[in-house]
Coordinates of C-alpha atoms in Angstrom, one line a residue:
Chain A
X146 CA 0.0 0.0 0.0
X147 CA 2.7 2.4 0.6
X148 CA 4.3 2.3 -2.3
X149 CA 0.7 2.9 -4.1
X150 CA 0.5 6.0 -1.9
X151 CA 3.7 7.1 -3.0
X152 CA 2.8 6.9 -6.5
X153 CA -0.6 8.5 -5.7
X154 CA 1.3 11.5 -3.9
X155 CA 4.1 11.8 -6.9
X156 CA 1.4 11.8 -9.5
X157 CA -0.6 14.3 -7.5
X158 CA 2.5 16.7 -7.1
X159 CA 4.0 16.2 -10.6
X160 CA 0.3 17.3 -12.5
X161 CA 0.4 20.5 -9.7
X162 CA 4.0 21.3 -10.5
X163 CA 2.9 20.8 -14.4
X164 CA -0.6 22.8 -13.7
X165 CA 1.7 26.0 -12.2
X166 CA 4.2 26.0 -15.4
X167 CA 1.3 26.1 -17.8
X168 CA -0.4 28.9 -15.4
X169 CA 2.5 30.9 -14.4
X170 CA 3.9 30.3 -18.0
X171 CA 7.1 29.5 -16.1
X172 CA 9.8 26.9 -15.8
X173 CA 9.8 23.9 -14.3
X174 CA 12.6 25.0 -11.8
X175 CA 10.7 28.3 -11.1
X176 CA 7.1 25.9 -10.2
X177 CA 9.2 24.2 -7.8
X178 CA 10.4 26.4 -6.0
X179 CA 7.1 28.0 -6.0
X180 CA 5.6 25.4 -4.6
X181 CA 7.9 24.8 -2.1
X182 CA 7.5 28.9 -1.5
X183 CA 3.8 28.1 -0.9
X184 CA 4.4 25.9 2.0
X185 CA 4.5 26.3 5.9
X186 CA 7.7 26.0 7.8
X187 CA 5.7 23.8 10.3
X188 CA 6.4 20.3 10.5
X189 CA 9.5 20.9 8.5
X190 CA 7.5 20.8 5.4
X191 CA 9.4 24.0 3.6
X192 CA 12.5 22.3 4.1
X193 CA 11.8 18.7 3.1
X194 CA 10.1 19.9 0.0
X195 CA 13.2 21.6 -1.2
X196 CA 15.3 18.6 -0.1
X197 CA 12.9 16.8 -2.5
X198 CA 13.9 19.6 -5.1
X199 CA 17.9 19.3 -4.4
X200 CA 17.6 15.6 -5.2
X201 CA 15.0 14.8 -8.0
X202 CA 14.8 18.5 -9.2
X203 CA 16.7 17.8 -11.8
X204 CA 15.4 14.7 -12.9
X205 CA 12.2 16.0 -13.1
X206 CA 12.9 19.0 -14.9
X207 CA 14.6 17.1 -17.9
X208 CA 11.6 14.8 -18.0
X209 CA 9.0 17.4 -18.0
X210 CA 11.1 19.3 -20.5
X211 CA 11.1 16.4 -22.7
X212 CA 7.2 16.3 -22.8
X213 CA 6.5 13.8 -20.1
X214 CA 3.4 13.8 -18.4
X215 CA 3.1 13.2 -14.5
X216 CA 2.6 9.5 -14.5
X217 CA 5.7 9.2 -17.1
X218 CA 7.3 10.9 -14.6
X219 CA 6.6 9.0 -11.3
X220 CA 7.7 5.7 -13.2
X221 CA 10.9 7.0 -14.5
X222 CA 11.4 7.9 -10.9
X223 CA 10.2 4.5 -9.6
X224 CA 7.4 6.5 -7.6
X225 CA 4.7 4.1 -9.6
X226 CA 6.2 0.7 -10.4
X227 CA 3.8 -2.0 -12.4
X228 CA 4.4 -5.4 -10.5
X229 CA 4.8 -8.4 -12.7
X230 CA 1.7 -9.6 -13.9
X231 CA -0.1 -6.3 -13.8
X232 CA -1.7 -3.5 -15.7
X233 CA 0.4 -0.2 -15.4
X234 CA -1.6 2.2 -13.3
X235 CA -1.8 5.8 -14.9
X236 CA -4.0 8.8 -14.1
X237 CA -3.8 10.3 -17.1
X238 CA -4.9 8.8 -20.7
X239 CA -2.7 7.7 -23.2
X240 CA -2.7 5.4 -26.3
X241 CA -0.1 2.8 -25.7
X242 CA 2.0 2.8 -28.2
X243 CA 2.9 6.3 -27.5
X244 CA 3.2 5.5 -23.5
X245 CA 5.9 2.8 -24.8
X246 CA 7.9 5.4 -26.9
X247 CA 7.8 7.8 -23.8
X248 CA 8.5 5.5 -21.4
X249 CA 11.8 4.4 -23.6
X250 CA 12.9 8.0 -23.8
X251 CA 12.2 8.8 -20.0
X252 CA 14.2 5.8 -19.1
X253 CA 17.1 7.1 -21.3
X254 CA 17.1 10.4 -19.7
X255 CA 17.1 8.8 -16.1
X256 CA 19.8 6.4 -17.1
X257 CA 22.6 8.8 -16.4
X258 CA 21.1 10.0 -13.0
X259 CA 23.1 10.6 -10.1
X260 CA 19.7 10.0 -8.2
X261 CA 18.5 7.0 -9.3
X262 CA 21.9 5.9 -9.4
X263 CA 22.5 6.5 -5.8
X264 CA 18.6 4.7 -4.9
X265 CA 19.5 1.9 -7.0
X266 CA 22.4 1.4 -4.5
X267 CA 22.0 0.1 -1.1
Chain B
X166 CA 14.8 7.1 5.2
X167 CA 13.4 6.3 8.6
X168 CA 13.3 9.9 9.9
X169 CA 12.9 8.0 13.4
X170 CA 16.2 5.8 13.5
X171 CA 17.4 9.3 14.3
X172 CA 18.3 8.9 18.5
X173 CA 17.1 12.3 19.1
X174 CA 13.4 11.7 17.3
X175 CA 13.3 7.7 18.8
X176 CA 11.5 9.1 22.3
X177 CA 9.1 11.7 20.7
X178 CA 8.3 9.2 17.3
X179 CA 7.2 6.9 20.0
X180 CA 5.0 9.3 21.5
X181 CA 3.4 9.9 18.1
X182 CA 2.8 6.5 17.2
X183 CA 1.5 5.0 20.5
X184 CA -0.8 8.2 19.8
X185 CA -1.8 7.2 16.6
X186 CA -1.9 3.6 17.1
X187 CA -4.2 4.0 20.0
X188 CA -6.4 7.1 19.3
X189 CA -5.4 8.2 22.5
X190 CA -4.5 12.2 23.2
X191 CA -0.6 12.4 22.2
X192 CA 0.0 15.3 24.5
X193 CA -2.1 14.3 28.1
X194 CA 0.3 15.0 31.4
X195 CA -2.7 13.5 33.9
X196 CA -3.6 10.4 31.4
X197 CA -7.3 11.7 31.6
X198 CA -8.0 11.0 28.2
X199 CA -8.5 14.7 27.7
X200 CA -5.7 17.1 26.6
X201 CA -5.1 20.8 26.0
X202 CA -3.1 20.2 22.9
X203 CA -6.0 20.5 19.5
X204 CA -4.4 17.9 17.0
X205 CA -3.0 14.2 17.5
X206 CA -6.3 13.1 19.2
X207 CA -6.7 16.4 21.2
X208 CA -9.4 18.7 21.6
X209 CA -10.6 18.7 17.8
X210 CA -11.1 14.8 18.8
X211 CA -12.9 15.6 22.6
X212 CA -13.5 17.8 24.8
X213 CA -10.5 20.5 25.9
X214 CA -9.3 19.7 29.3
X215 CA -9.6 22.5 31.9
X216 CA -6.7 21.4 34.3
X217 CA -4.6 18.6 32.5
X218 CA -2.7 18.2 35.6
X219 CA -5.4 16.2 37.4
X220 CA -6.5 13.4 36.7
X221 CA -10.2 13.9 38.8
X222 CA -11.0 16.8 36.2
X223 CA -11.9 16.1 33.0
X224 CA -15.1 17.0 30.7
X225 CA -18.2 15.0 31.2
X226 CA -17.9 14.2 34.6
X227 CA -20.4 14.8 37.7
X228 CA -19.4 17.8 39.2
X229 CA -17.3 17.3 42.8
X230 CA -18.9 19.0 45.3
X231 CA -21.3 20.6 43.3
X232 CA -18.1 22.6 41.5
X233 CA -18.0 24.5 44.5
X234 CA -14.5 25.6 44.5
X235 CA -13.6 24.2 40.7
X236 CA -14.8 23.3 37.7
X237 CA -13.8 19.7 37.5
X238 CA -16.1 18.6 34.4
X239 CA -14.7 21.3 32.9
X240 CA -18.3 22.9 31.5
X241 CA -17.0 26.3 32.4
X242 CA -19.6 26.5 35.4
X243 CA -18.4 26.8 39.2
X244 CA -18.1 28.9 42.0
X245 CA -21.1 29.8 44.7
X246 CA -23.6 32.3 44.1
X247 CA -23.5 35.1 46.6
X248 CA -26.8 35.6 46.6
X249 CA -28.0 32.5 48.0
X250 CA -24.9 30.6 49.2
X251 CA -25.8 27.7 46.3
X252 CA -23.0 26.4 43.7
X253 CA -24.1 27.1 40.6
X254 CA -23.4 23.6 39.4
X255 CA -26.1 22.7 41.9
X256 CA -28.5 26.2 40.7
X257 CA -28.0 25.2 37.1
X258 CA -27.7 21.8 36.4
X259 CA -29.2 19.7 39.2
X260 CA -31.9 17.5 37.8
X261 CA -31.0 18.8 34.1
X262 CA -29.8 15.9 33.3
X263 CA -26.3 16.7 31.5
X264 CA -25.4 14.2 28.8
X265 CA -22.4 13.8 26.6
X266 CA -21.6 12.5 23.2
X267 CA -19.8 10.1 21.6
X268 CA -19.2 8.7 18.2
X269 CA -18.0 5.6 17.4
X270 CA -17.3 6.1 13.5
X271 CA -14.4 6.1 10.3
X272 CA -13.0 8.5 8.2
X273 CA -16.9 10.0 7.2
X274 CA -17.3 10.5 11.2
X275 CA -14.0 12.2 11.9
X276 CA -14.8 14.2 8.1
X277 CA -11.8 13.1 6.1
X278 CA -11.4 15.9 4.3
X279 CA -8.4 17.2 1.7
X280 CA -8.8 20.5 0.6
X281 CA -9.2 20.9 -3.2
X282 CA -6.6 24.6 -2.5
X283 CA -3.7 22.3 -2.4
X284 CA -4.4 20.8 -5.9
X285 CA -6.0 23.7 -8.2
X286 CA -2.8 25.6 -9.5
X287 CA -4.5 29.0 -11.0
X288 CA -5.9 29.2 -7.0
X289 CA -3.2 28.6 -6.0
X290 CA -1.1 30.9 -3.3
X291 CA 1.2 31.3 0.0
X292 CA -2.4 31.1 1.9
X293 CA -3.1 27.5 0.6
X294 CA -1.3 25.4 2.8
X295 CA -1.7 26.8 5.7
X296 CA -3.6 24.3 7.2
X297 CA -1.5 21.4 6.1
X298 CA 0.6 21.0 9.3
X299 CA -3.0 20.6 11.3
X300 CA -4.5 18.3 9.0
X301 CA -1.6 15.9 9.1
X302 CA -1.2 16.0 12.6
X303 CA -5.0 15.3 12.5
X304 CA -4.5 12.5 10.1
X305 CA -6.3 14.1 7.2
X306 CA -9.5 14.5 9.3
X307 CA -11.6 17.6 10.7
X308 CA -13.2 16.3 13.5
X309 CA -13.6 20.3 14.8
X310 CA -16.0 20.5 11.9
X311 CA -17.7 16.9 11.9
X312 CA -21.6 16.6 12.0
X313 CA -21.5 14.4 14.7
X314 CA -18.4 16.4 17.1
X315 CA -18.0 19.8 15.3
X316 CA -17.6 23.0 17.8
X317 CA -16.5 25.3 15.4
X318 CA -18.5 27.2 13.2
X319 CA -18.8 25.6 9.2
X320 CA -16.2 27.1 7.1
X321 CA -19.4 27.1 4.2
X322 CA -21.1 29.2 6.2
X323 CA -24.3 27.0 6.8
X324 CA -26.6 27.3 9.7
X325 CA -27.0 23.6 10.7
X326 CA -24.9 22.5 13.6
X327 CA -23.3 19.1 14.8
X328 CA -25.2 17.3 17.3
X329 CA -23.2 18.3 20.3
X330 CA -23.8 21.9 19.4
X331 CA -27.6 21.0 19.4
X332 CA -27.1 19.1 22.6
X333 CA -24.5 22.0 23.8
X334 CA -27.7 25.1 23.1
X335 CA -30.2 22.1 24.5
X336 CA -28.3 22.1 27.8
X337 CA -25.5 24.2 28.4
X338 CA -24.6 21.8 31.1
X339 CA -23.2 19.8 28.6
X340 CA -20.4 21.9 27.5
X341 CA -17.6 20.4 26.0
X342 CA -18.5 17.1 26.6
X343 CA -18.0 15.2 23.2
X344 CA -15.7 12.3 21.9
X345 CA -15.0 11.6 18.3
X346 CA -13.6 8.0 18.7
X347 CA -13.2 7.4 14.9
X348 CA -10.8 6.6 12.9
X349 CA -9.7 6.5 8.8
X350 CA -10.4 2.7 7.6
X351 CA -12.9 1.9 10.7
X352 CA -15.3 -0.7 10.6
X353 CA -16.9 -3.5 12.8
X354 CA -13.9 -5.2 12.6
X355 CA -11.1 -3.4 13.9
X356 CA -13.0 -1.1 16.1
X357 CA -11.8 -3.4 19.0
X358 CA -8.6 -1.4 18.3
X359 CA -9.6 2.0 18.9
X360 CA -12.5 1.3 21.3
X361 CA -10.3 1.8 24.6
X362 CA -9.6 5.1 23.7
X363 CA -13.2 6.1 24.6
X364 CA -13.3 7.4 28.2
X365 CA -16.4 6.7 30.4
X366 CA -16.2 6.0 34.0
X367 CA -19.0 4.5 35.2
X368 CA -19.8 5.3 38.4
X369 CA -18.2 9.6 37.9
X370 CA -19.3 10.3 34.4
X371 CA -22.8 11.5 33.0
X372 CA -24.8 9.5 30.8
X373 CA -23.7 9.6 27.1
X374 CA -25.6 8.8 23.4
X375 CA -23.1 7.0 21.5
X376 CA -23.5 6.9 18.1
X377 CA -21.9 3.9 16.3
X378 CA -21.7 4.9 12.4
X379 CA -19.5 2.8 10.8
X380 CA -21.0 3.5 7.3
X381 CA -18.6 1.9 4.4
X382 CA -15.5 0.3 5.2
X383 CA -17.4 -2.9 6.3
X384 CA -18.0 -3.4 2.8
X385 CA -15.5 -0.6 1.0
X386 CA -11.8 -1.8 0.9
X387 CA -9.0 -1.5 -2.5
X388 CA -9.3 -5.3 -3.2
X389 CA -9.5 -6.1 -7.4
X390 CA -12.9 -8.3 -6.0
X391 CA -14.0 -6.3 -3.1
X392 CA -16.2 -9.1 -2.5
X393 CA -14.7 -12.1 -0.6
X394 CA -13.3 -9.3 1.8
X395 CA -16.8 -7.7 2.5
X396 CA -18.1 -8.4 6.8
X397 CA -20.7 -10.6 6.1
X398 CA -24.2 -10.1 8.2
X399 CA -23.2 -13.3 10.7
X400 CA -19.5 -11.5 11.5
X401 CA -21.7 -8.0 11.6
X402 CA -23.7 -9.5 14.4
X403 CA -20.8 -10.9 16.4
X404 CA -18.5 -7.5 15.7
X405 CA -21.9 -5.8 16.8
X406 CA -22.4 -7.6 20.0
X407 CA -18.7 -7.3 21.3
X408 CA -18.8 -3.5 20.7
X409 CA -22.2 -3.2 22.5
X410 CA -20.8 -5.3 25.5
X411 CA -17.8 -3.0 25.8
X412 CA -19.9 -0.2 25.9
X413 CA -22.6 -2.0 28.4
X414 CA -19.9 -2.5 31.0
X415 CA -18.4 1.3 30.6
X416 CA -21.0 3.5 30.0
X417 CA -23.0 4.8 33.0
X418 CA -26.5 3.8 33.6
X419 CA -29.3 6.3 31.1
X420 CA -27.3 6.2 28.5
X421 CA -28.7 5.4 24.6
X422 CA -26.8 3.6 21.9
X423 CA -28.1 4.6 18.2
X424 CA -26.9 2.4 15.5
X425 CA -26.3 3.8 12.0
X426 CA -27.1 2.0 9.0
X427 CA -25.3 2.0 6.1
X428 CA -25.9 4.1 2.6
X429 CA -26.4 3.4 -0.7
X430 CA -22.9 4.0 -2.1
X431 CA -24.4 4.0 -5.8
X432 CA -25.2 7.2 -5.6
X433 CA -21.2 8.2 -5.9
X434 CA -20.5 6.8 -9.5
X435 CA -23.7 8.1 -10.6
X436 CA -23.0 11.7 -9.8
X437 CA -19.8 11.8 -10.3
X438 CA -17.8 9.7 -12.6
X439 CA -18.2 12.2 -15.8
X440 CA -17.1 15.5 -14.0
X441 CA -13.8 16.8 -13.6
X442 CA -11.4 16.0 -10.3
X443 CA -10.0 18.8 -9.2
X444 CA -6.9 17.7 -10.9
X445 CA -8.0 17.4 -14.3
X446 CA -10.3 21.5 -14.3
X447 CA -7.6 23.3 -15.9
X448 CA -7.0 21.2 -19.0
X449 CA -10.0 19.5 -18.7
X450 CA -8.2 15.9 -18.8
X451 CA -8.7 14.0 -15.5
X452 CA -12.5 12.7 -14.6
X453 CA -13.2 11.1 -11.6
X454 CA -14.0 7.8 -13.5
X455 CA -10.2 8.2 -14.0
X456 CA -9.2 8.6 -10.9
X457 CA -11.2 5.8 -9.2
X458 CA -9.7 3.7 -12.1
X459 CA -6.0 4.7 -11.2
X460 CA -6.5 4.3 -7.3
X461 CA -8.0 0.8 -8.5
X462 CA -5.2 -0.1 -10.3
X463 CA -3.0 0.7 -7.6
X464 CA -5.0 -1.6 -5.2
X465 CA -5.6 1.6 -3.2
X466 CA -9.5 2.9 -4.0
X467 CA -10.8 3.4 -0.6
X468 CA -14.1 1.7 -1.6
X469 CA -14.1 -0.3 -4.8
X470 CA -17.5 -1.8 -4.6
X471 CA -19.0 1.4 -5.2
X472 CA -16.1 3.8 -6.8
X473 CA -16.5 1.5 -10.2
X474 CA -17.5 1.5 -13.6
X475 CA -19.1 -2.1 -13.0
X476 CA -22.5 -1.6 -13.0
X477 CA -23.2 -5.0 -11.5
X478 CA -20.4 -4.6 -8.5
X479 CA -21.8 -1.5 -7.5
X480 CA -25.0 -3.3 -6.8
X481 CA -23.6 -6.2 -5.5
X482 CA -21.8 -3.9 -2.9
X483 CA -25.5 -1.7 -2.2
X484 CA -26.8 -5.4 -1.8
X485 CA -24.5 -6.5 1.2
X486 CA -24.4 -3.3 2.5
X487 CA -28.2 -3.6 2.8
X488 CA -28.1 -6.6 4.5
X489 CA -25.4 -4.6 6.8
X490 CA -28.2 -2.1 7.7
X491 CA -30.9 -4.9 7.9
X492 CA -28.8 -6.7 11.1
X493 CA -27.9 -3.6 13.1
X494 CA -32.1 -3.1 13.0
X495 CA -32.2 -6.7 13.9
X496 CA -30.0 -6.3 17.1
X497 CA -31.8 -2.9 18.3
X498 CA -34.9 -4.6 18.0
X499 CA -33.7 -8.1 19.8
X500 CA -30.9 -7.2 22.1
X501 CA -31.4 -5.6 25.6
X502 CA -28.3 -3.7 27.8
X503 CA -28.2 -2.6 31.5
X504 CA -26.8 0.4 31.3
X505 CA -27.9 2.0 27.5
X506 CA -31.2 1.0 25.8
X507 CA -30.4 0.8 22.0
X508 CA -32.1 2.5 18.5
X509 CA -32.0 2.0 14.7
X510 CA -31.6 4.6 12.4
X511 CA -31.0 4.4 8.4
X512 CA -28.2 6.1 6.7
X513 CA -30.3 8.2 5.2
X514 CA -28.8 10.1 1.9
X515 CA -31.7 10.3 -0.3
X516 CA -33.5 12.6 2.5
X517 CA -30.2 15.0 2.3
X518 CA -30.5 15.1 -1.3
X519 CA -33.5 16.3 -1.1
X520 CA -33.5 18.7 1.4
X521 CA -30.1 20.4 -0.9
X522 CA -32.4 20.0 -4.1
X523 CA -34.8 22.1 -2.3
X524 CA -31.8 24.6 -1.5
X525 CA -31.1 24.8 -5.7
X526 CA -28.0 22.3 -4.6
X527 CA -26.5 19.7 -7.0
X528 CA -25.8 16.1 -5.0
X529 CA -21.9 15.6 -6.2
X530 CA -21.8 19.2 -4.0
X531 CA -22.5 16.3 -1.3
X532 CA -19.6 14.5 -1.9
X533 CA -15.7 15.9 -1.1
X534 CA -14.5 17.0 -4.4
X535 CA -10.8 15.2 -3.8
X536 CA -11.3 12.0 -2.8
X537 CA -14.8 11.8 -4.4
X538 CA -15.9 9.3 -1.6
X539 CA -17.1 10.7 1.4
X540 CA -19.7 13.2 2.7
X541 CA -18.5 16.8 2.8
X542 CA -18.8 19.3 5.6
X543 CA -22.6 20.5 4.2
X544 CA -23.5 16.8 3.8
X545 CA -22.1 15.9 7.3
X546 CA -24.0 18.9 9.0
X547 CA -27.2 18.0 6.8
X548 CA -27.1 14.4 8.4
X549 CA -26.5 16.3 11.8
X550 CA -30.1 18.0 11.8
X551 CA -31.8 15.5 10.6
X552 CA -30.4 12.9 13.3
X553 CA -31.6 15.6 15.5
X554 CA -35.0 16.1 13.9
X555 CA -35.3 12.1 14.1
X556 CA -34.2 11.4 17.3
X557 CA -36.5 14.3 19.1
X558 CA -39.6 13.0 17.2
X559 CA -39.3 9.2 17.9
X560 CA -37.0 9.3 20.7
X561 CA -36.9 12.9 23.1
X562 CA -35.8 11.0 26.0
X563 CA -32.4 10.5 24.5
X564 CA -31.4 13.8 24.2
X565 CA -33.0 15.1 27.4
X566 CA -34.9 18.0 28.5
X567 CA -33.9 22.0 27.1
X568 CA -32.6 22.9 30.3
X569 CA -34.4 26.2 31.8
X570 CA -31.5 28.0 32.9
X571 CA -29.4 28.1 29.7
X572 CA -29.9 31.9 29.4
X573 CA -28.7 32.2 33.1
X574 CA -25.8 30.0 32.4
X575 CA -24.7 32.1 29.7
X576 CA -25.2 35.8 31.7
X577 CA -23.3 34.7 34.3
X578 CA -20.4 32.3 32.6
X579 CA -20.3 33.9 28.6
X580 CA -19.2 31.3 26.4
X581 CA -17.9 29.0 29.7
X582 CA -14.3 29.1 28.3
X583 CA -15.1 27.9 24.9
X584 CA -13.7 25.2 23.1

């Protein structure tokens, strides 16, 4: 279940961060960190959300930049895995032979990460 | 990634989770039951403490000594009129007969709410989150605003109140005296879990109406066939009858147990699954047949049965859910208690429908536009005053007499140290 929440939560943030660049007509980086701006200090939700930035901000802004949509994103981050056996879960709709191409090109884009590198490891 | 391997957060992450594990107050120095902290099962959940360093005081109890020289049920009235020599306690509540209430519910009776602010972008501003930090340290929920608990005043400006603010301007006497013991996921069968969080002493407390209202996840859970995991009308019973036990050998003798039936979830789908989520308004991209589809994929949909595109499912799940309803009438009309006698009462969501079609209001403005799932503030408060409206037709004794010395209560204490 956790790791469904997590991709529930990734999706969720990636379509608002995707939602202010398109409103704001603005950059990926600046919607972040507008976000982030938008949150309380409480519960140390400021600072973990631009921990969150320092580590996949990057990631994220290639993907998006490349014309990924939130559920491409959250799998090329490993937010939303598809367990063996079973449909791939996506919010958004889109024919399947262009998810496939996408999905291809995310994973390239991911494949020289630091950060997935570095979660891969132990 | 365990934020709570750190050795400085071990003692306080323990504190949190014995909190959340067991509904009980996280921040409560006399282990009342009652707090002075509002979030982590404080006094959004029950009633504020008025002196959380004894243990003898606490909301909901008969007074000591008539509150002659302290409040110690923490209803804001004490002291001794000069006048006459007489506590007030005794002036203004003898005989009244003070009663407090309690719910016994899920996420729909601690209002599991998730504010559609933090996902519209072109709303979106530094005043949007403001509220997160409470509403995680409240686990999502509102109980401060419930239909059944609620003290403050609805943030959508409507009249109707909870039912302790109707049993609150009924009988001043009965200030503060509420418990929300709900809980996100709660059903017949884990309430066993939670149930010891509710605080009753027998012999020292007031009578209490508990509601029990476990309304969906009995047959709601994530499962791809919902059905094999549904309570089935013989574990129902037996869930039922442990619960009522519990409460036969805690709560003190006058009090009334009302049992909630259960809705019919159809309603949901039907209203909803061809209008945007909140998600999907700018760019017009995201129904909520989508989402319910996603959070089914993901094994997460917080109540499949109904939250589907399968016609037959969703009837299959009104079906059980039915048969839910018809055994909770079966036990209030078969089973007798000591201490409580027990009522019926049907989930009733076609009367609310109604009553907000006669207000020029749509019913998916019924349901919380995030999740899509459960009753929103104005539903909640609708349910509220028609409980109330139920409950003093067919059964006035439960909620007691209007106590005739409300207006003096208020002259003399004002708002008896609020909430």
């Amino acid at each position: 279940h956790s790791s469904s929440h997590h991709c529930v939560g990734c999706v969720m943030v990636m379509s608002v961060i995707t939602q202010l660049t398109q409103v704001h007509n603005s950059t990926v980086e600046a919607s972040m960190e507008r976000l982030c701006s938008y949150l309380p200090g409480k519960l140390l939700l400021k600072t973990t959300c631009y921990l969150l930035v320092h580590i996949f901000g990057s990631d994220i802004i290639k993907l998006l930049d490349a014309d990924m949509n939130a559920d491409m994103v959250c799998h090329a981050l490993e937010f939303c895995k598809q367990d063996a056996g079973q449909p791939q879960c996506h919010l958004y709709p889109l024919p399947k032979e262009i998810w496939n191409l996408r999905q291809k090109k995310s994973r390239h884009i991911v494949k020289k990460s630091v950060t997935m590198k570095y979660l891969k490891g132990d | 990634s365990d934020i709570c391997s750190l050795p400085f957060l071990a003692k306080i992450c323990k504190k949190i989770k014995f909190s959340i594990q067991t509904s009980m107050p996280f921040k409560d120095v006399d282990s009342d039951k009652y707090s002075v902290f509002p979030t982590l099962r404080g006094y959004h959940w029950r009633g504020r403490d008025c002196n959380d360093s004894d243990k003898n005081v606490y909301p909901g109890r008969r007074p000591d000594n008539w509150d002659a020289h302290q409040d110690s049920n923490c209803n804001g009235i004490w002291g001794i009129d000069p006048k006459d020599g007489i506590p007030y306690e005794k002036k203004f509540c003898e005989g009244s007969q003070p009663r407090g209430i309690i719910l016994l519910g899920d996420s729909a009776g601690a209002h599991f709410h998730i504010p559609p602010e933090w996902l519209i972008a072109s709303q979106m501003s530094v005043n949007s989150f403001s509220n997160l930090p409470t509403a995680l340290t409240d686990e999502f929920d509102w109980p401060q605003l419930s239909g059944a608990t609620g003290f403050l005043d609805s943030t959508s400006g409507f009249e109707e109140k909870s039912i302790y603010l109707h049993l609150r301007k009924r009988n001043r006497c009965n200030h503060r005296d509420y418990q929300n013991i709900s809980r996100n996921g709660g059903s017949s069968q884990n309430l066993k879990k939670f149930i010891e969080s509710l605080s009753r002493n027998q012999q020292l407390d007031h009578p209490a109406i508990v509601i029990y209202a476990m309304i969906g996840n009995d047959v709601c859970n994530g499962r791809a066939d919902p059905v094999p995991e549904m309570t089935t009308p013989e574990q129902l019973y037996s869930n039922v009858m442990q619960t009522l036990k519990h409460l036969d050998s805690h709560l003190p003798e006058g009090s009334h147990v009302v049992l909630h039936g259960l809705p019919n979830g159809t309603f949901l789908w039907e209203n909803l699954h061809d209008r945007y989520h909140p998600l999907g308004q700018l760019n017009k991209d995201v129904t909520y047949a989508q989402v319910f589809s996603f959070l089914s994929c993901l094994k997460i949909n917080p109540c499949h049965g109904w939250m589907s595109s399968n016609k037959t499912l969703r009837t299959l799940t009104s079906e059980r859910a039915q048969q839910l309803s018809d055994t909770l009438k079966k036990i209030a009309a078969s089973e007798k208690f000591t201490n409580f006698d027990l009522f019926y009462m049907d989930f009733a969501f076609e009367e609310i429908i109604e009553e907000w079609w006669r207000r020029g209001g749509q019913p998916w403005q019924l349901i919380e536009p995030v999740d899509g799932f459960h009753p929103n503030e104005v539903a909640s408060l609708l349910l509220a005053d028609l409980f109330w409206k139920k409950v003093q037709l067919q059964w006035p004794q439960v909620l007691g007499k209007e106590n005739p010395f409300n207006s003096q209560i208020e002259q003399v204490f004002g708002d008896q140290g609020g909430h």
